[in-house]
Amino acid sequence: MSEDAQMKLRLPPELKDQIEERARDNKRTMNGEIVHIIENAITSESAQYFSWQRFSSMSEANCVDQLNQYLRENPEAKVQSVSIVNTGKIFSLYVFIRAKRPKRLL
């Protein structure tokens, strides 16, 4: 008996046909082809990563400086959205970032 996790997967008929054809062309089972596609998607250099980054300081300017520093260190990162929270004592930027492979996450 296999130690691999098992799961039920629902596919639109057109996608199932495409996977069957691809599996046949690559001389794999459908399961093998699906695993191959998922592994490539996860390990690919072009895989997209999304993360929330928090930049906090006593001042808005320092938060913006932190964000600019992060973007200089991670030139591939693209800002998707920004939420601003000001508690009166701490100013925070919550930044949703998309990148291929971020060098570092805060």
Tab-separated table of C-alpha atoms in Angstrom:
chain	number	residue	atom	x	y	z
A	1	MET	CA	0.000	0.000	0.000
A	2	SER	CA	1.298	3.445	-0.930
A	3	GLU	CA	2.394	5.898	1.761
A	4	ASP	CA	1.408	8.853	-0.457
A	5	ALA	CA	-1.552	10.968	0.599
A	6	GLN	CA	-4.687	10.371	-1.412
A	7	MET	CA	-7.378	12.850	-2.352
A	8	LYS	CA	-10.361	13.144	-4.615
A	9	LEU	CA	-10.031	15.742	-7.362
A	10	ARG	CA	-12.826	17.194	-9.459
A	11	LEU	CA	-11.874	18.454	-12.916
A	12	PRO	CA	-13.843	20.055	-15.710
A	13	PRO	CA	-14.125	17.532	-18.577
A	14	GLU	CA	-11.995	19.684	-20.914
A	15	LEU	CA	-9.163	19.861	-18.381
A	16	LYS	CA	-9.342	16.113	-17.774
A	17	ASP	CA	-9.011	15.542	-21.525
A	18	GLN	CA	-5.980	17.838	-21.691
A	19	ILE	CA	-4.296	16.051	-18.787
A	20	GLU	CA	-5.018	12.641	-20.342
A	21	GLU	CA	-3.466	13.788	-23.622
A	22	ARG	CA	-0.453	15.280	-21.879
A	23	ALA	CA	0.029	12.132	-19.773
A	24	ARG	CA	-0.138	9.977	-22.893
A	25	ASP	CA	2.410	12.209	-24.691
A	26	ASN	CA	4.759	12.087	-21.689
A	27	LYS	CA	4.211	8.344	-21.110
A	28	ARG	CA	2.894	8.891	-17.598
A	29	THR	CA	-0.244	7.943	-15.745
A	30	MET	CA	-2.751	10.737	-15.220
A	31	ASN	CA	-1.803	10.805	-11.549
A	32	GLY	CA	1.883	11.000	-12.456
A	33	GLU	CA	1.197	13.860	-14.853
A	34	ILE	CA	-0.826	15.801	-12.278
A	35	VAL	CA	1.934	15.331	-9.662
A	36	HIS	CA	4.528	16.460	-12.236
A	37	ILE	CA	2.518	19.596	-13.104
A	38	ILE	CA	2.026	20.513	-9.432
A	39	GLU	CA	5.695	19.907	-8.551
A	40	ASN	CA	6.801	22.115	-11.457
A	41	ALA	CA	4.372	24.855	-10.457
A	42	ILE	CA	5.614	24.861	-6.869
A	43	THR	CA	9.349	24.671	-7.577
A	44	SER	CA	9.423	26.814	-10.707
A	45	GLU	CA	11.422	30.045	-10.672
A	46	SER	CA	8.338	31.722	-12.091
A	47	ALA	CA	6.131	30.573	-9.213
A	48	GLN	CA	4.399	33.504	-7.551
A	49	TYR	CA	4.596	34.075	-3.819
A	50	PHE	CA	2.281	36.329	-1.870
A	51	SER	CA	2.955	37.668	1.582
A	52	TRP	CA	1.885	40.335	4.004
A	53	GLN	CA	4.743	42.505	5.198
A	54	ARG	CA	4.363	44.779	8.216
A	55	PHE	CA	6.421	47.936	8.542
A	56	SER	CA	5.977	49.679	11.919
A	57	SER	CA	7.498	52.760	13.449
A	58	MET	CA	6.701	55.846	15.487
A	59	SER	CA	6.469	57.816	12.250
A	60	GLU	CA	4.952	57.423	8.819
A	61	ALA	CA	8.251	58.455	7.194
A	62	ASN	CA	10.145	55.613	8.890
A	63	CYS	CA	7.549	53.088	7.689
A	64	VAL	CA	7.896	54.359	4.141
A	65	ASP	CA	11.709	54.156	4.454
A	66	GLN	CA	11.398	50.525	5.630
A	67	LEU	CA	9.147	49.692	2.682
A	68	ASN	CA	11.537	51.382	0.238
A	69	GLN	CA	14.470	49.432	1.703
A	70	TYR	CA	12.549	46.161	1.332
A	71	LEU	CA	11.711	46.965	-2.298
A	72	ARG	CA	15.364	47.833	-3.043
A	73	GLU	CA	16.455	44.479	-1.586
A	74	ASN	CA	13.666	42.609	-3.419
A	75	PRO	CA	13.412	44.290	-6.851
A	76	GLU	CA	11.111	41.548	-8.160
A	77	ALA	CA	8.523	42.288	-5.461
A	78	LYS	CA	5.343	44.015	-6.598
A	79	VAL	CA	3.091	45.811	-4.135
A	80	GLN	CA	-0.498	44.617	-4.523
A	81	SER	CA	-2.151	46.654	-1.772
A	82	VAL	CA	-1.354	48.707	1.322
A	83	SER	CA	-3.330	49.072	4.550
A	84	ILE	CA	-2.430	51.844	6.961
A	85	VAL	CA	-2.986	51.610	10.724
A	86	ASN	CA	-2.239	54.514	13.048
A	87	THR	CA	-2.865	53.746	16.717
A	88	GLY	CA	-1.704	57.183	17.817
A	89	LYS	CA	1.530	55.664	19.133
A	90	ILE	CA	2.584	53.311	16.346
A	91	PHE	CA	2.167	53.782	12.632
A	92	SER	CA	2.016	50.548	10.591
A	93	LEU	CA	1.914	49.744	6.909
A	94	TYR	CA	0.550	46.301	6.066
A	95	VAL	CA	1.705	45.609	2.524
A	96	PHE	CA	0.471	42.699	0.403
A	97	ILE	CA	3.384	41.779	-1.877
A	98	ARG	CA	3.673	39.487	-4.898
A	99	ALA	CA	7.108	38.245	-5.904
A	100	LYS	CA	8.730	35.377	-7.749
A	101	ARG	CA	11.028	34.373	-4.905
A	102	PRO	CA	11.488	36.977	-2.193
A	103	LYS	CA	15.021	37.185	-0.820
A	104	ARG	CA	13.705	37.724	2.670
A	105	LEU	CA	10.449	38.086	4.469
A	106	LEU	CA	10.182	40.288	7.527
